[in-house]
């Protein structure tokens, strides 16, 4: 039997090359290293067993810092059905606090990696794109891996374009309306109030209903002063329905100033296919199911692990899960913003959807499990390299 000439083995001694080579190996992620700062918005529904309602809706204006550092040496993955491959990557630390109180909201250490095309298993990105993966750890007791692709773009990101709700995003909605587990995600433009016509629904999402102990949401009793009527000219109710509008407001303002845009869009998800309703305010009822579409995320894969507490009781939980993280999908736009009268800047915007599954307490003993969208958005600028 003839011996195979081994030309692809990754060296066992890995010494970091020069900085130019390291950035080149990152490919479409080469502009990510550095320190980023900015502002955003966070919406999360959480169980309220100690209170007097089904849930507490937390709404926060946020300040954020995000630091990314290159992993200088190559990361070898040893092959059995094919030769070894080398990954390139970045470590990151994300910190988010409430912009009013300064209180801590979120801390997340993680890694971004890029992967070459493979034959075992066969995995190749669309032409001109790159395989990327985000690995993250959250102190609530969650670890996630979200797989996807990076692609180049030109033109204003996040703005609605023909055939898509968000330019260069793989996802048609980041809407906050809760839905029954097993049903499609809500379409963009939905509201919790209009999705349940003639029913009270979850009035925490309806800002015309005053905050109270029976209708708990931020700022009761977590923050003061109350949330503003608008943010960047967008009525707060619209922000609650679709927080991504805050990203669009930034791009609209920069476009009016004459800015142009080019950059990289990262689309990642913990699963390959995600169903969405096609029309706003759709719900599965007694009649024919509303039309829906299954979005196939390019190379979407991965999953989420949760500590047992979040999963609830065994085997399925007599009251459903406590707050089980079931799905994550996100778009990140790394933008070179060119202003006609100033130097170019690097801007990072993202929209992230995390679905938390937990039951409606007042429906007991019948368990009604719902998916509760946890939506985070932010616009950051690179301050240090």
Short mmCIF file of C-alpha atoms in Angstrom, two decimals:
data_model
loop_
_atom_site.label_atom_id
_atom_site.label_comp_id
_atom_site.label_asym_id
_atom_site.label_seq_id
_atom_site.Cartn_x
_atom_site.Cartn_y
_atom_site.Cartn_z
CA UNK A 1 0.00 0.00 0.00
CA UNK A 2 1.50 3.30 -1.06
CA UNK A 3 1.98 5.82 1.70
CA UNK A 4 0.23 9.16 1.45
CA UNK A 5 2.51 12.19 1.32
CA UNK A 6 1.37 14.39 4.22
CA UNK A 7 1.48 18.01 3.11
CA UNK A 8 -1.43 19.42 5.11
CA UNK A 9 -0.52 18.69 8.72
CA UNK A 10 -0.86 21.67 11.05
CA UNK A 11 2.39 22.18 12.99
CA UNK A 12 2.30 21.13 16.64
CA UNK A 13 4.26 24.26 17.56
CA UNK A 14 2.18 27.34 16.83
CA UNK A 15 3.86 30.72 17.00
CA UNK A 16 1.86 33.85 16.18
CA UNK A 17 2.94 35.45 12.88
CA UNK A 18 3.08 39.21 12.21
CA UNK A 19 -0.04 41.34 12.69
CA UNK A 20 -0.68 41.77 8.96
CA UNK A 21 -0.79 38.00 8.49
CA UNK A 22 -3.09 37.54 11.50
CA UNK A 23 -5.59 40.08 10.13
CA UNK A 24 -5.41 38.50 6.68
CA UNK A 25 -6.28 35.10 8.17
CA UNK A 26 -9.41 36.63 9.75
CA UNK A 27 -10.68 37.41 6.27
CA UNK A 28 -14.02 39.23 6.43
CA UNK A 29 -13.65 39.66 10.23
CA UNK A 30 -10.45 41.69 9.97
CA UNK A 31 -12.13 44.96 11.06
CA UNK A 32 -13.60 43.50 14.25
CA UNK A 33 -10.56 43.70 16.59
CA UNK A 34 -10.56 46.72 18.89
CA UNK A 35 -12.67 48.45 21.52
CA UNK A 36 -16.22 49.47 20.62
CA UNK A 37 -18.59 51.70 22.59
CA UNK A 38 -22.13 52.89 22.06
CA UNK A 39 -25.78 52.70 23.01
CA UNK A 40 -28.74 50.44 22.41
CA UNK A 41 -31.97 48.99 23.72
CA UNK A 42 -32.87 45.76 25.48
CA UNK A 43 -36.29 44.10 25.81
CA UNK A 44 -36.86 40.94 27.81
CA UNK A 45 -39.95 39.28 29.26
CA UNK A 46 -39.29 37.15 32.33
CA UNK A 47 -41.37 35.08 34.75
CA UNK A 48 -42.84 36.99 37.72
CA UNK A 49 -43.73 34.28 40.24
CA UNK A 50 -43.08 36.66 43.14
CA UNK A 51 -45.43 39.28 41.68
CA UNK A 52 -49.07 39.38 40.71
CA UNK A 53 -48.87 38.91 36.94
CA UNK A 54 -47.84 36.38 34.30
CA UNK A 55 -44.65 38.18 33.47
CA UNK A 56 -42.45 41.21 34.01
CA UNK A 57 -41.46 43.13 30.88
CA UNK A 58 -38.05 44.74 31.30
CA UNK A 59 -37.19 47.61 28.95
CA UNK A 60 -33.76 49.21 29.12
CA UNK A 61 -31.89 51.90 27.27
CA UNK A 62 -28.33 50.62 27.31
CA UNK A 63 -24.67 51.62 27.29
CA UNK A 64 -22.31 49.00 25.91
CA UNK A 65 -18.61 48.23 25.62
CA UNK A 66 -17.33 45.43 23.41
CA UNK A 67 -13.65 44.47 23.28
CA UNK A 68 -12.30 42.03 20.70
CA UNK A 69 -8.74 40.68 20.51
CA UNK A 70 -7.18 38.51 17.84
CA UNK A 71 -6.11 34.96 18.58
CA UNK A 72 -2.67 35.29 17.02
CA UNK A 73 -1.79 31.66 16.38
CA UNK A 74 -3.76 29.29 14.14
CA UNK A 75 -6.39 27.04 15.73
CA UNK A 76 -6.00 23.47 14.41
CA UNK A 77 -8.95 21.13 14.01
CA UNK A 78 -7.66 17.60 13.43
CA UNK A 79 -9.20 15.73 10.54
CA UNK A 80 -10.08 12.06 10.13
CA UNK A 81 -12.03 12.04 6.87
CA UNK A 82 -10.01 14.93 5.47
CA UNK A 83 -6.77 16.77 6.23
CA UNK A 84 -6.55 19.08 9.23
CA UNK A 85 -8.01 22.56 8.92
CA UNK A 86 -6.95 25.80 10.56
CA UNK A 87 -9.41 28.25 12.11
CA UNK A 88 -8.72 31.92 12.85
CA UNK A 89 -10.47 33.77 15.60
CA UNK A 90 -11.11 36.57 18.05
CA UNK A 91 -11.95 36.56 21.73
CA UNK A 92 -14.44 39.13 23.00
CA UNK A 93 -15.91 40.52 26.20
CA UNK A 94 -19.26 42.31 26.04
CA UNK A 95 -20.55 44.44 28.94
CA UNK A 96 -23.97 46.13 28.93
CA UNK A 97 -25.46 48.40 31.61
CA UNK A 98 -28.65 50.43 32.01
CA UNK A 99 -27.95 53.94 30.72
CA UNK A 100 -30.21 55.53 33.39
CA UNK A 101 -29.20 53.70 36.57
CA UNK A 102 -25.77 52.40 35.55
CA UNK A 103 -26.89 48.99 36.80
CA UNK A 104 -25.32 45.89 35.25
CA UNK A 105 -27.48 44.06 32.70
CA UNK A 106 -25.25 41.65 30.80
CA UNK A 107 -21.71 40.30 30.60
CA UNK A 108 -20.63 37.82 27.94
CA UNK A 109 -17.21 36.34 27.17
CA UNK A 110 -16.96 34.57 23.87
CA UNK A 111 -15.14 33.79 20.64
CA UNK A 112 -15.70 34.42 16.93
CA UNK A 113 -14.03 31.97 14.55
CA UNK A 114 -13.72 31.65 10.79
CA UNK A 115 -13.63 28.28 9.07
CA UNK A 116 -12.40 27.21 5.65
CA UNK A 117 -14.50 25.17 3.24
CA UNK A 118 -14.51 21.46 4.14
CA UNK A 119 -15.17 18.11 2.44
CA UNK A 120 -15.90 15.92 5.50
CA UNK A 121 -18.60 16.93 6.12
CA UNK A 122 -19.03 18.97 2.93
CA UNK A 123 -19.60 22.58 3.93
CA UNK A 124 -19.09 25.55 1.64
CA UNK A 125 -20.35 29.13 1.93
CA UNK A 126 -22.12 30.89 -0.93
CA UNK A 127 -19.73 32.43 -3.47
CA UNK A 128 -17.75 35.33 -2.00
CA UNK A 129 -18.85 34.59 1.57
CA UNK A 130 -17.06 33.09 4.56
CA UNK A 131 -18.07 30.57 7.23
CA UNK A 132 -18.21 32.12 10.73
CA UNK A 133 -19.24 30.90 14.16
CA UNK A 134 -19.90 32.67 17.46
CA UNK A 135 -19.38 30.87 20.75
CA UNK A 136 -20.76 32.60 23.85
CA UNK A 137 -21.15 32.04 27.59
CA UNK A 138 -23.79 33.86 29.63
CA UNK A 139 -23.75 33.82 33.47
CA UNK A 140 -27.45 32.90 33.66
CA UNK A 141 -26.21 29.40 32.83
CA UNK A 142 -26.31 29.30 29.03
CA UNK A 143 -23.70 28.44 26.43
CA UNK A 144 -24.44 28.82 22.75
CA UNK A 145 -22.88 28.10 19.40
CA UNK A 146 -24.36 29.96 16.43
CA UNK A 147 -23.06 29.16 12.94
CA UNK A 148 -23.50 31.14 9.73
CA UNK A 149 -21.76 33.27 7.13
CA UNK A 150 -20.15 36.64 6.55
CA UNK A 151 -20.70 38.58 3.32
CA UNK A 152 -19.73 41.95 1.87
CA UNK A 153 -22.31 44.66 1.30
CA UNK A 154 -22.55 48.15 -0.15
CA UNK A 155 -25.30 50.59 0.67
CA UNK A 156 -27.18 51.61 3.83
CA UNK A 157 -27.57 48.60 6.15
CA UNK A 158 -30.68 47.79 8.24
CA UNK A 159 -33.03 49.92 6.10
CA UNK A 160 -35.99 48.24 4.47
CA UNK A 161 -35.34 47.30 0.84
CA UNK A 162 -37.57 45.67 -1.80
CA UNK A 163 -38.08 42.02 -0.92
CA UNK A 164 -36.54 42.28 2.54
CA UNK A 165 -37.38 43.92 5.85
CA UNK A 166 -33.74 44.60 6.72
CA UNK A 167 -30.97 45.16 4.22
CA UNK A 168 -28.36 42.39 4.19
CA UNK A 169 -30.03 40.46 7.02
CA UNK A 170 -31.11 36.84 6.58
CA UNK A 171 -34.01 37.29 9.01
CA UNK A 172 -37.40 38.85 8.17
CA UNK A 173 -38.30 39.87 11.74
CA UNK A 174 -36.92 40.90 15.13
CA UNK A 175 -40.43 41.50 16.45
CA UNK A 176 -41.06 41.24 20.21
CA UNK A 177 -44.54 39.66 20.16
CA UNK A 178 -44.70 36.37 22.14
CA UNK A 179 -45.96 33.23 20.40
CA UNK A 180 -46.96 29.67 21.26
CA UNK A 181 -44.01 27.26 21.29
CA UNK A 182 -44.11 25.36 18.01
CA UNK A 183 -45.71 28.19 16.04
CA UNK A 184 -43.83 30.48 13.62
CA UNK A 185 -42.14 33.67 14.81
CA UNK A 186 -44.17 36.88 14.52
CA UNK A 187 -43.83 38.96 11.37
CA UNK A 188 -42.24 42.40 11.42
CA UNK A 189 -44.80 45.09 12.22
CA UNK A 190 -46.74 42.91 14.67
CA UNK A 191 -47.83 44.08 18.10
CA UNK A 192 -48.92 41.96 21.04
CA UNK A 193 -52.11 44.00 21.36
CA UNK A 194 -53.18 43.60 17.73
CA UNK A 195 -52.23 39.92 17.64
CA UNK A 196 -55.01 39.21 20.17
CA UNK A 197 -57.96 41.29 18.94
CA UNK A 198 -60.79 41.40 21.44
CA UNK A 199 -58.64 39.89 24.20
CA UNK A 200 -56.72 41.56 27.00
CA UNK A 201 -53.49 39.82 26.04
CA UNK A 202 -50.30 40.74 27.87
CA UNK A 203 -50.86 44.40 28.64
CA UNK A 204 -47.22 44.91 29.64
CA UNK A 205 -46.55 45.28 25.90
CA UNK A 206 -49.25 47.97 25.54
CA UNK A 207 -47.72 51.20 26.82
CA UNK A 208 -51.13 52.89 26.88
CA UNK A 209 -51.87 50.70 29.92
CA UNK A 210 -50.21 52.28 32.97
CA UNK A 211 -47.48 50.36 34.77
CA UNK A 212 -48.70 48.88 38.05
CA UNK A 213 -48.13 45.95 40.35
CA UNK A 214 -50.65 43.99 38.26
CA UNK A 215 -49.09 45.22 35.01
CA UNK A 216 -45.36 45.19 35.79
CA UNK A 217 -42.75 46.56 33.46
CA UNK A 218 -39.72 48.79 33.67
CA UNK A 219 -39.71 51.49 35.08
CA UNK A 220 -41.81 49.96 37.88
CA UNK A 221 -40.00 49.58 40.19
CA UNK A 222 -36.60 49.11 38.57
CA UNK A 223 -35.67 52.47 37.07
CA UNK A 224 -36.49 56.16 37.20
CA UNK A 225 -37.20 58.44 35.46
CA UNK A 226 -39.83 56.73 33.27
CA UNK A 227 -38.98 55.69 29.75
CA UNK A 228 -39.14 58.60 27.30
CA UNK A 229 -42.07 59.02 24.93
CA UNK A 230 -39.71 58.65 21.96
CA UNK A 231 -36.15 57.58 21.20
CA UNK A 232 -34.52 59.16 18.13
CA UNK A 233 -37.97 60.37 17.14
CA UNK A 234 -39.51 56.88 17.22
CA UNK A 235 -42.56 56.47 19.51
CA UNK A 236 -41.70 54.16 22.39
CA UNK A 237 -44.55 51.79 21.48
CA UNK A 238 -42.94 51.22 18.07
CA UNK A 239 -39.59 50.62 19.78
CA UNK A 240 -41.20 47.97 21.99
CA UNK A 241 -42.78 46.28 18.96
CA UNK A 242 -39.66 46.36 16.75
CA UNK A 243 -36.46 47.56 18.52
CA UNK A 244 -34.52 47.31 15.25
CA UNK A 245 -36.11 50.62 14.25
CA UNK A 246 -33.51 52.28 16.49
CA UNK A 247 -30.77 50.98 14.19
CA UNK A 248 -32.67 52.23 11.16
CA UNK A 249 -32.98 55.71 12.73
CA UNK A 250 -29.18 55.95 12.99
CA UNK A 251 -28.71 54.97 9.34
CA UNK A 252 -31.46 57.36 8.19
CA UNK A 253 -29.78 60.26 10.02
CA UNK A 254 -26.36 59.41 8.57
CA UNK A 255 -27.85 59.04 5.09
CA UNK A 256 -29.39 62.53 5.36
CA UNK A 257 -25.90 63.83 6.22
CA UNK A 258 -24.61 62.40 2.94
CA UNK A 259 -22.87 59.32 4.37
CA UNK A 260 -22.22 56.24 2.28
CA UNK A 261 -21.75 52.70 3.59
CA UNK A 262 -19.92 49.51 2.85
CA UNK A 263 -18.95 46.63 5.08
CA UNK A 264 -19.55 43.09 6.20
CA UNK A 265 -22.82 41.50 7.34
CA UNK A 266 -22.69 38.49 9.65
CA UNK A 267 -25.79 36.27 9.80
CA UNK A 268 -25.72 33.52 12.42
CA UNK A 269 -28.28 31.23 14.07
CA UNK A 270 -28.37 28.22 16.38
CA UNK A 271 -30.49 26.29 13.87
CA UNK A 272 -30.72 26.02 10.10
CA UNK A 273 -34.41 26.80 9.55
CA UNK A 274 -36.71 29.24 11.34
CA UNK A 275 -40.43 29.63 10.51
CA UNK A 276 -41.97 33.13 10.37
CA UNK A 277 -45.53 34.29 9.76
CA UNK A 278 -45.82 36.20 6.48
CA UNK A 279 -48.34 38.79 7.72
CA UNK A 280 -48.22 41.02 10.81
CA UNK A 281 -50.36 40.06 13.82
CA UNK A 282 -50.94 36.47 12.65
CA UNK A 283 -51.92 33.83 15.18
CA UNK A 284 -52.95 30.19 14.77
CA UNK A 285 -56.68 30.05 15.54
CA UNK A 286 -59.72 27.98 14.68
CA UNK A 287 -59.66 28.64 10.95
CA UNK A 288 -57.04 27.89 8.32
CA UNK A 289 -53.50 28.58 9.55
CA UNK A 290 -52.13 31.98 8.45
CA UNK A 291 -49.48 31.81 5.72
CA UNK A 292 -45.92 31.35 6.93
CA UNK A 293 -42.48 30.78 5.45
CA UNK A 294 -39.52 28.79 6.67
CA UNK A 295 -36.36 30.84 6.37
CA UNK A 296 -33.27 28.79 5.63
CA UNK A 297 -30.28 30.43 7.30
CA UNK A 298 -27.15 29.92 5.17
CA UNK A 299 -25.11 27.32 7.09
CA UNK A 300 -27.12 27.97 10.26
CA UNK A 301 -26.28 25.35 12.91
CA UNK A 302 -25.35 24.91 16.54
CA UNK A 303 -27.45 24.98 19.67
CA UNK A 304 -27.85 26.19 23.25
CA UNK A 305 -27.17 24.42 26.54
CA UNK A 306 -28.95 25.54 29.72
CA UNK A 307 -28.39 24.70 33.39
CA UNK A 308 -31.11 22.40 34.79
CA UNK A 309 -32.82 25.24 36.69
CA UNK A 310 -33.73 26.97 33.44
CA UNK A 311 -35.26 23.78 32.05
CA UNK A 312 -37.71 23.48 34.94
CA UNK A 313 -38.99 20.25 36.51
CA UNK A 314 -38.57 16.74 35.20
CA UNK A 315 -39.44 15.24 32.84
CA UNK A 316 -41.10 18.21 31.15
CA UNK A 317 -41.85 20.47 34.08
CA UNK A 318 -45.28 20.60 35.69
CA UNK A 319 -45.27 24.34 35.13
CA UNK A 320 -43.09 24.49 32.06
CA UNK A 321 -39.52 25.75 32.02
CA UNK A 322 -38.32 28.61 34.22
CA UNK A 323 -36.79 30.55 31.32
CA UNK A 324 -35.26 28.16 28.81
CA UNK A 325 -33.13 29.74 26.06
CA UNK A 326 -34.34 27.91 22.95
CA UNK A 327 -33.15 29.87 19.90
CA UNK A 328 -30.70 32.63 19.02
CA UNK A 329 -30.36 34.39 15.70
CA UNK A 330 -28.59 37.65 14.91
CA UNK A 331 -27.27 39.98 12.24
CA UNK A 332 -24.14 42.06 12.81
CA UNK A 333 -23.26 44.85 10.39
CA UNK A 334 -19.58 45.97 10.42
CA UNK A 335 -19.84 49.30 8.63
CA UNK A 336 -17.32 51.67 7.13
CA UNK A 337 -19.22 54.96 7.23
CA UNK A 338 -17.89 57.61 4.84
CA UNK A 339 -18.94 61.21 5.56
CA UNK A 340 -18.43 63.88 2.86
CA UNK A 341 -16.75 66.27 5.32
CA UNK A 342 -15.04 63.98 7.84
CA UNK A 343 -12.78 60.96 8.05
CA UNK A 344 -14.29 57.50 7.70
CA UNK A 345 -15.39 55.74 10.87
CA UNK A 346 -16.00 52.11 11.73
CA UNK A 347 -19.46 51.41 13.12
CA UNK A 348 -20.86 48.12 14.41
CA UNK A 349 -24.61 47.57 14.58
CA UNK A 350 -26.37 44.40 15.61
CA UNK A 351 -29.86 43.01 16.14
CA UNK A 352 -30.18 39.82 18.18
CA UNK A 353 -33.19 37.67 18.98
CA UNK A 354 -33.08 35.17 21.84
CA UNK A 355 -36.26 33.17 22.41
CA UNK A 356 -36.96 32.23 26.04
CA UNK A 357 -39.56 29.53 26.67
CA UNK A 358 -41.71 29.64 29.80
CA UNK A 359 -45.35 29.06 30.68
CA UNK A 360 -48.23 31.39 31.48
CA UNK A 361 -48.67 31.11 35.23
CA UNK A 362 -52.37 32.05 35.24
CA UNK A 363 -53.12 29.22 32.81
CA UNK A 364 -52.33 26.56 35.41
CA UNK A 365 -53.10 23.73 35.80
CA UNK A 366 -53.14 23.70 31.98
CA UNK A 367 -49.60 24.53 30.85
CA UNK A 368 -49.45 27.00 27.97
CA UNK A 369 -45.82 27.36 26.94
CA UNK A 370 -44.91 30.49 25.02
CA UNK A 371 -41.78 31.70 23.29
CA UNK A 372 -40.84 35.13 24.62
CA UNK A 373 -38.57 37.22 22.34
CA UNK A 374 -35.61 38.81 24.09
CA UNK A 375 -34.45 41.47 21.62
CA UNK A 376 -31.17 43.40 21.89
CA UNK A 377 -29.94 46.10 19.51
CA UNK A 378 -27.03 48.52 19.60
CA UNK A 379 -24.96 50.93 17.53
CA UNK A 380 -21.28 50.99 18.50
CA UNK A 381 -18.24 52.86 17.19
CA UNK A 382 -14.66 51.64 17.33
CA UNK A 383 -12.76 53.82 19.77
CA UNK A 384 -9.39 52.03 20.08
CA UNK A 385 -7.62 49.47 17.94
#
